Coordinates of C-alpha atoms and ligand atoms in Angstrom, one line a residue:
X305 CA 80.9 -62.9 -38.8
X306 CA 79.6 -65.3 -36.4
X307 CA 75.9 -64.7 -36.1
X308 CA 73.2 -66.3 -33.5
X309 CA 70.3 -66.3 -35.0
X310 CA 66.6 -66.7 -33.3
X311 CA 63.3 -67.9 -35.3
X312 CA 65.1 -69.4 -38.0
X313 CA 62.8 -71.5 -38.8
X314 CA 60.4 -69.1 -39.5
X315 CA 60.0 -67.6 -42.7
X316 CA 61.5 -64.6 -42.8
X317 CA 64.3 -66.0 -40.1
X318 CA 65.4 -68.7 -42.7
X319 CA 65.6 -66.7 -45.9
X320 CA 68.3 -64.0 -43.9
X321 CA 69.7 -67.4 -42.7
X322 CA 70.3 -68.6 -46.5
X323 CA 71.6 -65.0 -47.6
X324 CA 73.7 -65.2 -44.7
X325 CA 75.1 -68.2 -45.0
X326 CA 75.8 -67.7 -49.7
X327 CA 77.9 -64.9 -47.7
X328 CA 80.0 -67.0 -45.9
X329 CA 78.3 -65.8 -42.5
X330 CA 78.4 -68.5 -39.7
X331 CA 75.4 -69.1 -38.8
X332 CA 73.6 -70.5 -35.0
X333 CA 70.2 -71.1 -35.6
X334 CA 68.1 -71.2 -32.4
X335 CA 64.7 -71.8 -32.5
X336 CA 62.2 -73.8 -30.3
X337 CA 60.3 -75.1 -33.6
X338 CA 56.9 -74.8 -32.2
X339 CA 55.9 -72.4 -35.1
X340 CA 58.7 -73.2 -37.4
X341 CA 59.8 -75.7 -39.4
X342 CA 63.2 -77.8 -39.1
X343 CA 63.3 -77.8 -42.7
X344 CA 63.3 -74.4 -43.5
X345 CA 66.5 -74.1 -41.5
X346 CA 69.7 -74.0 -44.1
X347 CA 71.4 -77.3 -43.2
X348 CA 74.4 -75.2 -43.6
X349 CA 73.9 -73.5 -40.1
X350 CA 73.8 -75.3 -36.6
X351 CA 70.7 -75.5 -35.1
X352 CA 69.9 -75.3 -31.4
X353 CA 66.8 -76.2 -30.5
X354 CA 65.6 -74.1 -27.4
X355 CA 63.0 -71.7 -26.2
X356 CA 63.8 -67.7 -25.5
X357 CA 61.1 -68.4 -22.4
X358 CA 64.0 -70.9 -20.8
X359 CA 66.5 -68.2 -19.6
X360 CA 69.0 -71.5 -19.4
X361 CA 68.7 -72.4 -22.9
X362 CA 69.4 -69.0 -24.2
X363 CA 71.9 -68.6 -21.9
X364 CA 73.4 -71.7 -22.7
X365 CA 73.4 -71.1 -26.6
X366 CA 75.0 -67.7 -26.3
X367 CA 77.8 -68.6 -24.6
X368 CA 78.4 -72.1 -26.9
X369 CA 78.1 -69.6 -30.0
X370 CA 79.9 -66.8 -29.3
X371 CA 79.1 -64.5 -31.9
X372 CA 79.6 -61.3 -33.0
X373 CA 76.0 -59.9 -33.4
X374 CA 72.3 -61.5 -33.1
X375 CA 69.7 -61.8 -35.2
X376 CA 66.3 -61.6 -33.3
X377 CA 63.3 -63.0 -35.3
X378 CA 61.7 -65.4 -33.3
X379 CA 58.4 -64.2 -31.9
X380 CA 54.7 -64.8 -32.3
X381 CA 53.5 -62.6 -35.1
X382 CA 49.6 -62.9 -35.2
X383 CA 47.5 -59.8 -34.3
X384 CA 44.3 -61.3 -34.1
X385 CA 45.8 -64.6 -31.9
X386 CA 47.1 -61.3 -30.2
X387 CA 44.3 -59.6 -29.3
X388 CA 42.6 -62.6 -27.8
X389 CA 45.8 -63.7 -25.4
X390 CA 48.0 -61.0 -24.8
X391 CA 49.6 -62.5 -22.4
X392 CA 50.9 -64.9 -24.6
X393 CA 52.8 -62.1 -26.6
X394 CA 54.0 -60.5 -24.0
X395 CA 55.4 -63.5 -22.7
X396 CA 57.3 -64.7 -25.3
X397 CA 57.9 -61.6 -27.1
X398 CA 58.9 -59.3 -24.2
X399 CA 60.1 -61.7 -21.7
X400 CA 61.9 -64.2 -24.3
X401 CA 63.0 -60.9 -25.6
X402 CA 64.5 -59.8 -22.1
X403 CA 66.2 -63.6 -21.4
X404 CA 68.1 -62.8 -25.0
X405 CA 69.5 -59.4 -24.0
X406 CA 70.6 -60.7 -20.3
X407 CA 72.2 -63.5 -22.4
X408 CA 73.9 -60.8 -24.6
X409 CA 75.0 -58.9 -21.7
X410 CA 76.6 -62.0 -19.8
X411 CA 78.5 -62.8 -22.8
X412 CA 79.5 -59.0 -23.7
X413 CA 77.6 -59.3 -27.2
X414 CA 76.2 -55.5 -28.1
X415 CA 75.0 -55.9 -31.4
X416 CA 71.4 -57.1 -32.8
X417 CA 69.3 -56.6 -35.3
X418 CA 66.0 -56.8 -34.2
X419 CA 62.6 -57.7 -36.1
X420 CA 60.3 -54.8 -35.4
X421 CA 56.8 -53.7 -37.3
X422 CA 54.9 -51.4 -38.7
X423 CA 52.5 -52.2 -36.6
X424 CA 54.2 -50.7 -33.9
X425 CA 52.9 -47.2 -35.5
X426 CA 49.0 -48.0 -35.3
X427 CA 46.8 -46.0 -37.3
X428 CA 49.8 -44.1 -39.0
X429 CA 48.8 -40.0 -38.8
X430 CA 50.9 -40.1 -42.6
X431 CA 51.3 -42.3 -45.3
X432 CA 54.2 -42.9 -46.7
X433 CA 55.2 -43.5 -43.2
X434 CA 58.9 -42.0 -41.6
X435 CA 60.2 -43.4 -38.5
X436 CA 59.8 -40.2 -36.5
X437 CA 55.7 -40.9 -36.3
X438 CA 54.0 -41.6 -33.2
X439 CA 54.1 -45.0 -32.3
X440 CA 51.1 -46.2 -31.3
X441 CA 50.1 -49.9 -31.5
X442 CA 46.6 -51.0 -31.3
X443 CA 47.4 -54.4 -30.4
X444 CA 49.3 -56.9 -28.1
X445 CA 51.6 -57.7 -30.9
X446 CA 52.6 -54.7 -32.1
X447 CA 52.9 -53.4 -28.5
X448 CA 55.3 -56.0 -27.3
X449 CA 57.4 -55.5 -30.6
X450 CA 57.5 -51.6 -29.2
X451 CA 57.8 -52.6 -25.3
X452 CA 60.8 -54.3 -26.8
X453 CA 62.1 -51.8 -28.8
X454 CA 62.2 -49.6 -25.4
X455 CA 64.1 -52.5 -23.9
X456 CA 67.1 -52.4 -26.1
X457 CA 66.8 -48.5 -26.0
X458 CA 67.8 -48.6 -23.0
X459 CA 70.3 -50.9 -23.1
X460 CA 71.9 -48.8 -25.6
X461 CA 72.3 -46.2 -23.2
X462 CA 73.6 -48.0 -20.1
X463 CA 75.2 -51.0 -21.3
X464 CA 76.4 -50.0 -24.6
X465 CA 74.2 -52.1 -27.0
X466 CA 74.3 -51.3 -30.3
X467 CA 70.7 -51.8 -31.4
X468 CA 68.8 -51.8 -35.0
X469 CA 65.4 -52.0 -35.4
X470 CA 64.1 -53.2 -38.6
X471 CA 60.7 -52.3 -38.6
X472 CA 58.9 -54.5 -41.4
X473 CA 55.8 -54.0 -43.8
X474 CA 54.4 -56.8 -45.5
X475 CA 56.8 -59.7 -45.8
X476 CA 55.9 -61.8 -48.8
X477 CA 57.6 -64.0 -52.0
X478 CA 60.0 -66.5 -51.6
X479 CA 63.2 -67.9 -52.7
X480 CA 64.1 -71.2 -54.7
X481 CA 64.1 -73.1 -51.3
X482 CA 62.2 -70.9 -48.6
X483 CA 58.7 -69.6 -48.3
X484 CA 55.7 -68.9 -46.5
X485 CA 54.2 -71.6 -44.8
X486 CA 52.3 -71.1 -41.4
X487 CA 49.8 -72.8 -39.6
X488 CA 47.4 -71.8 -39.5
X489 CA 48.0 -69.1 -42.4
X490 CA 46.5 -65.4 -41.9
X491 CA 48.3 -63.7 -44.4
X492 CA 46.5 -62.8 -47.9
X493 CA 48.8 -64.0 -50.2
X494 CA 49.6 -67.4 -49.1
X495 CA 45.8 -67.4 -48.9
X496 CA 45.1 -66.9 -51.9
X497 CA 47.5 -68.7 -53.5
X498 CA 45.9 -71.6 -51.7
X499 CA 43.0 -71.1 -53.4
X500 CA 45.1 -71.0 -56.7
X501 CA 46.6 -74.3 -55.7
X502 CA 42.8 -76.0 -55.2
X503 CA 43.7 -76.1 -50.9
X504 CA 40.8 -74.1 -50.5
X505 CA 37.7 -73.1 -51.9
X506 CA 37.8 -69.4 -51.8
X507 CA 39.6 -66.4 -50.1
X508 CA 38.4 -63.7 -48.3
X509 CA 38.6 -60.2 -48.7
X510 CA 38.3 -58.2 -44.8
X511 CA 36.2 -55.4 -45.7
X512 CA 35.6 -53.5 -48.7
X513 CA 33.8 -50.4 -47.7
X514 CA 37.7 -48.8 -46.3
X515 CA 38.2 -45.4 -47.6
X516 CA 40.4 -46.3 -50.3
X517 CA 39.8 -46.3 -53.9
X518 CA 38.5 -49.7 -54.4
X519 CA 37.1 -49.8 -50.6
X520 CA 40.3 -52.6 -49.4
X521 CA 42.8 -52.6 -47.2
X522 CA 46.0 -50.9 -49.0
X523 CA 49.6 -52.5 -48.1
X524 CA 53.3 -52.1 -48.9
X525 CA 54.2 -56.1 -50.0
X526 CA 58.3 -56.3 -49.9
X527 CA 59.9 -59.2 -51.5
X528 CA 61.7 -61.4 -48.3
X529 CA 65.0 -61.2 -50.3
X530 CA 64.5 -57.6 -50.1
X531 CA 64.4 -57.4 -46.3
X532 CA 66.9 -60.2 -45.6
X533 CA 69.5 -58.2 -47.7
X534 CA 68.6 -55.1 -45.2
X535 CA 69.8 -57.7 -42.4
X536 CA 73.0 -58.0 -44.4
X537 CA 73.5 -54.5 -45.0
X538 CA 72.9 -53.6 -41.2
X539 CA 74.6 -56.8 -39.4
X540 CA 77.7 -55.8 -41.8
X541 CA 77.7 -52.1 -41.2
X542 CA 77.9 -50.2 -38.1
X543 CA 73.9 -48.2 -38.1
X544 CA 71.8 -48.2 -35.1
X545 CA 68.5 -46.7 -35.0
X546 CA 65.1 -47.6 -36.7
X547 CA 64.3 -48.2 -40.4
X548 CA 61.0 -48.9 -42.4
X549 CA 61.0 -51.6 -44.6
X550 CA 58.9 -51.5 -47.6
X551 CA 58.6 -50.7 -51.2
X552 CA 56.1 -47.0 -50.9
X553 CA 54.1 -48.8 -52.9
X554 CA 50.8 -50.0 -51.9
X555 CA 48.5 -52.3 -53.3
X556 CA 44.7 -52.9 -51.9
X557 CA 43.7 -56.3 -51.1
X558 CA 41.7 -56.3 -54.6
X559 CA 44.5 -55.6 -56.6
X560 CA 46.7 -58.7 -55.1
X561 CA 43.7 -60.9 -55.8
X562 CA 43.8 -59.7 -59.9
X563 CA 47.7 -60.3 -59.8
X564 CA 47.4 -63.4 -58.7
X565 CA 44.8 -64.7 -60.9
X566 CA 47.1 -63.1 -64.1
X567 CA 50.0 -65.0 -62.7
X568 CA 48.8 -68.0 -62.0
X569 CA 46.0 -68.3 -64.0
X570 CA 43.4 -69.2 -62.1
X571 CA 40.2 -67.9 -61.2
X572 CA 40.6 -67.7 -57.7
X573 CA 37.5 -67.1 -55.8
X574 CA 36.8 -64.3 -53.2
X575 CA 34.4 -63.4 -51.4
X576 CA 33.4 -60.6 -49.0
X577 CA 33.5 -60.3 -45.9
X578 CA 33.0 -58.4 -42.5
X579 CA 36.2 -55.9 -41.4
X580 CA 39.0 -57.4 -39.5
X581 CA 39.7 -55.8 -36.2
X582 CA 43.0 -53.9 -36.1
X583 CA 43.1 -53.4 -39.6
X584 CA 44.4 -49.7 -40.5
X585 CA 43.1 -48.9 -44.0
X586 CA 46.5 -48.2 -45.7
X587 CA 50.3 -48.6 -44.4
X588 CA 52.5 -47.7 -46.6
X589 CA 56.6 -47.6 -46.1
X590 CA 58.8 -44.7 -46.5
X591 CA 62.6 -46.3 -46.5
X592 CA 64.6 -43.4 -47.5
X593 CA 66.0 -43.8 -44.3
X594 CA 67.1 -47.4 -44.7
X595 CA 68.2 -46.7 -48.6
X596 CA 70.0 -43.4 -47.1
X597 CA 72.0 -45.0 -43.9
X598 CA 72.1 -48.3 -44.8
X599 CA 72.5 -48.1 -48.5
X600 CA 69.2 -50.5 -49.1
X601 CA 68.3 -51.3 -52.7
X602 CA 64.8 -53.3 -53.0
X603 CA 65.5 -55.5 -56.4
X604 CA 61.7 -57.1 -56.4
X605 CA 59.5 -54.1 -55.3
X606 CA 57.0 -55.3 -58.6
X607 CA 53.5 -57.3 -56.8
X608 CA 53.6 -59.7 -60.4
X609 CA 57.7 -60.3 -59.3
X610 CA 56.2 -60.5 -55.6
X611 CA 53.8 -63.0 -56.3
X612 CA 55.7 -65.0 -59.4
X613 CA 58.1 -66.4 -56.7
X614 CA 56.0 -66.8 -54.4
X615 CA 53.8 -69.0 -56.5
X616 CA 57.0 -70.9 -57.7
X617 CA 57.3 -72.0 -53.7
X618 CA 53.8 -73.3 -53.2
X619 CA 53.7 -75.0 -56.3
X620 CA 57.0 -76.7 -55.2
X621 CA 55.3 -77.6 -51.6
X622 CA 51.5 -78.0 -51.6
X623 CA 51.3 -78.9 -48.5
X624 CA 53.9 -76.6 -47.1
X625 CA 57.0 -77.9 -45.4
X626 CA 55.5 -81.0 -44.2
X627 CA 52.2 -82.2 -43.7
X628 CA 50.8 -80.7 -40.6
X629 CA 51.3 -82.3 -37.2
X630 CA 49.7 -80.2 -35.2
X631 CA 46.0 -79.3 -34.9
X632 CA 44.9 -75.8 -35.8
X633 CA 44.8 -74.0 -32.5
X634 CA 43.3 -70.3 -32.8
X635 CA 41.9 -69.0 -36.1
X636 CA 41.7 -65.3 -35.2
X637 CA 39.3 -63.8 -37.8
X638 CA 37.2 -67.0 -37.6
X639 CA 37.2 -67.0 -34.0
X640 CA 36.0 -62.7 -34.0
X641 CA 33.2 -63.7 -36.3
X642 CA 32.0 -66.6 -34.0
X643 CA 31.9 -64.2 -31.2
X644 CA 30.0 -61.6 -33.6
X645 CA 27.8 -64.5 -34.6
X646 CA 26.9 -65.3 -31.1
X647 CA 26.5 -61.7 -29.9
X648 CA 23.8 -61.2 -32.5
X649 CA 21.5 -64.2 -31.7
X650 CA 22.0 -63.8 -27.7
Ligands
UDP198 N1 43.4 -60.0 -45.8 C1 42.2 -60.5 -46.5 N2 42.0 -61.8 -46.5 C2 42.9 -62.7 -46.0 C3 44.0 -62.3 -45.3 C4 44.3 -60.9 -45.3 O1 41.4 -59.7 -47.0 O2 42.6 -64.0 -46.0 C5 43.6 -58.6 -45.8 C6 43.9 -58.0 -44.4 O3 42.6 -57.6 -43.8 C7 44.8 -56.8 -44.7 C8 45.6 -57.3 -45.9 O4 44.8 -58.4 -46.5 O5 44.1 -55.7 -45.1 C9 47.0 -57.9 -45.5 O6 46.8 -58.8 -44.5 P1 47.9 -59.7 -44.0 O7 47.3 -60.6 -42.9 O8 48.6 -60.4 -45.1 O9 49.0 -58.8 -43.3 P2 48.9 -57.6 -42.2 O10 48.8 -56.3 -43.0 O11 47.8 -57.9 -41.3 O12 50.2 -57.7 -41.5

């Protein structure tokens, strides 16, 4: 199939890229590389460099591509950088997101696969979660990932799109040639890998008084080969309709620190620290749905697996994909303590 492809250059955008591509996919990459990296795009797949914001340049790319289905990843993906500019996400996220489906109507493309989250749900009322909860988001991100949702929704029922939404848990892991490298990084295990790696001095752990066993934050990590085969599966079937991805495993933030320090090693240092907003104690996947319809088969649902080829990765590229051009801009949990920091001596 011929496949446009937004946010390629993202992480989880290149590793469907590479999938796609070893199964003879043709692939159109476009992708405005502000957050992304030109070398995480397959050189086997053209790249278009554009911005969803530029109605022209979508417009533009669609009709030089023609392809069969899109692939919609490209998005800002940061709660916290969420909840201090909203704007921002629904900007890029909704309104980018709107420019892409005009484009698909104008050049009669129906089908896309679309990257949704679990964090459209908000505080889930049930774990293992099912796609028929409530969805509630409790921030900007997760709201314009749901506004969006709504979007194609509708244009499944008065233009004929045929619309999947894949709504993701925690991406993580890596293949040979493509992993996770953003700036600045948020996510835990990248973060404490860094540590691992001697980038920095010590990770740290968002709360430990949750009600959870050992008082963290519980997530369902899925292996990124894992969710860029449920790309496959859905651009090469004929599903619509939402699906959860993740394991129904969870793991607290404690327990990824231990299995990172048996893989790799190290001591790894963490330290606690005050809650991060947003955070729901526990989010855990149910994806009998996705194994049902779309015939989905995780192969690296194990956290060692999970954080063995991860580890590979940064090894391979210290310093990520390049050395970093641009300055660091917004680091959101930093940037909530400040403010807490200041609060209490005002
Ligand atoms: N977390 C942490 N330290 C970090 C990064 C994340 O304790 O440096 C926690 C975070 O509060 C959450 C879990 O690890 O409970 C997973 O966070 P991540 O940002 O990786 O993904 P999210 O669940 O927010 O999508």
């Amino acid at each position: 199939m011929k496949i446009l492809l937004t946010g390629g250059a993202g992480y989880i955008g290149s590793v469907t890229t590479e999938l796609l591509l070893d199964r003879k996919h043709e692939v159109t990459v476009f992708d405005n590389l502000e957050r992304g990296h030109r070398a995480a795009v397959d050189p086997r797949a053209k790249l278009v460099t554009g911005d969803l914001r530029n109605k022209d340049e979508i417009r533009d790319a669609m009709k030089a591509a023609k392809p069969d289905a899109v692939m919609h990843f490209a998005a800002y993906a940061l709660v916290g950088e969420s909840m201090e500019n909203p704007l921002l996400y629904f900007r890029n996220n909704l309104d980018g997101g709107v420019n892409l489906a005009e484009a698909m109507s104008a050049a009669n493309v129906k089908r896309i696969i679309f990257s949704s989250t679990c964090a459209t749900y908000g505080y889930p009322d049930k774990v293992p979660m099912t796609e028929d909860l409530p969805q509630r988001p409790v921030n900007p991100y997760g709201e314009s990932k749901l506004q969006f949702e709504k979007v194609l929704m509708w244009c499944h029922q008065r233009i004929g799109f045929q619309p999947v939404f894949l709504r993701y848990f925690n991406a993580c892991g890596a293949t040979e040639k493509y992993g996770e490298d953003h700036l600045p990084e948020t996510h835990l295990i990248p973060n404490v890998l860094k540590v691992a790696l001697g980038k920095a001095e010590k990770v740290s752990v968002f709360g430990d008084d949750y009600e959870t066993p050992d008082g963290t934050c519980i997530r369902d990590y899925i292996h990124i080969v894992d969710l860029a085969q449920a790309h496959i599966l859905a651009i090469e079937g004929d599903a619509t309709g939402a699906f959860n991805l993740g394991n129904g495993d969870g793991y607290s933030v404690k327990q990824v620190i231990d299995t990172a320090r048996k893989i790799t090693g190290k001591e790894i240092k963490a330290e606690m620290s005050p809650r991060r907003p947003g955070d729901p104690p526990r989010l855990i996947a149910s994806a009998g749905k996705a194994k049902k319809v779309l015939g989905w088969k995780p192969k690296y649902a194990d956290l060692e697996t999970i954080i063995k080829h991860a580890w590979a990765w940064h090894q391979k590229h210290p310093d990520g994909y390049e050395v970093p051009q641009k300055p660091v801009l917004f680091v959101p949990h930093e940037a909530a303590h400040r403010r807490q920091v200041k609060k209490f001596r005002t």
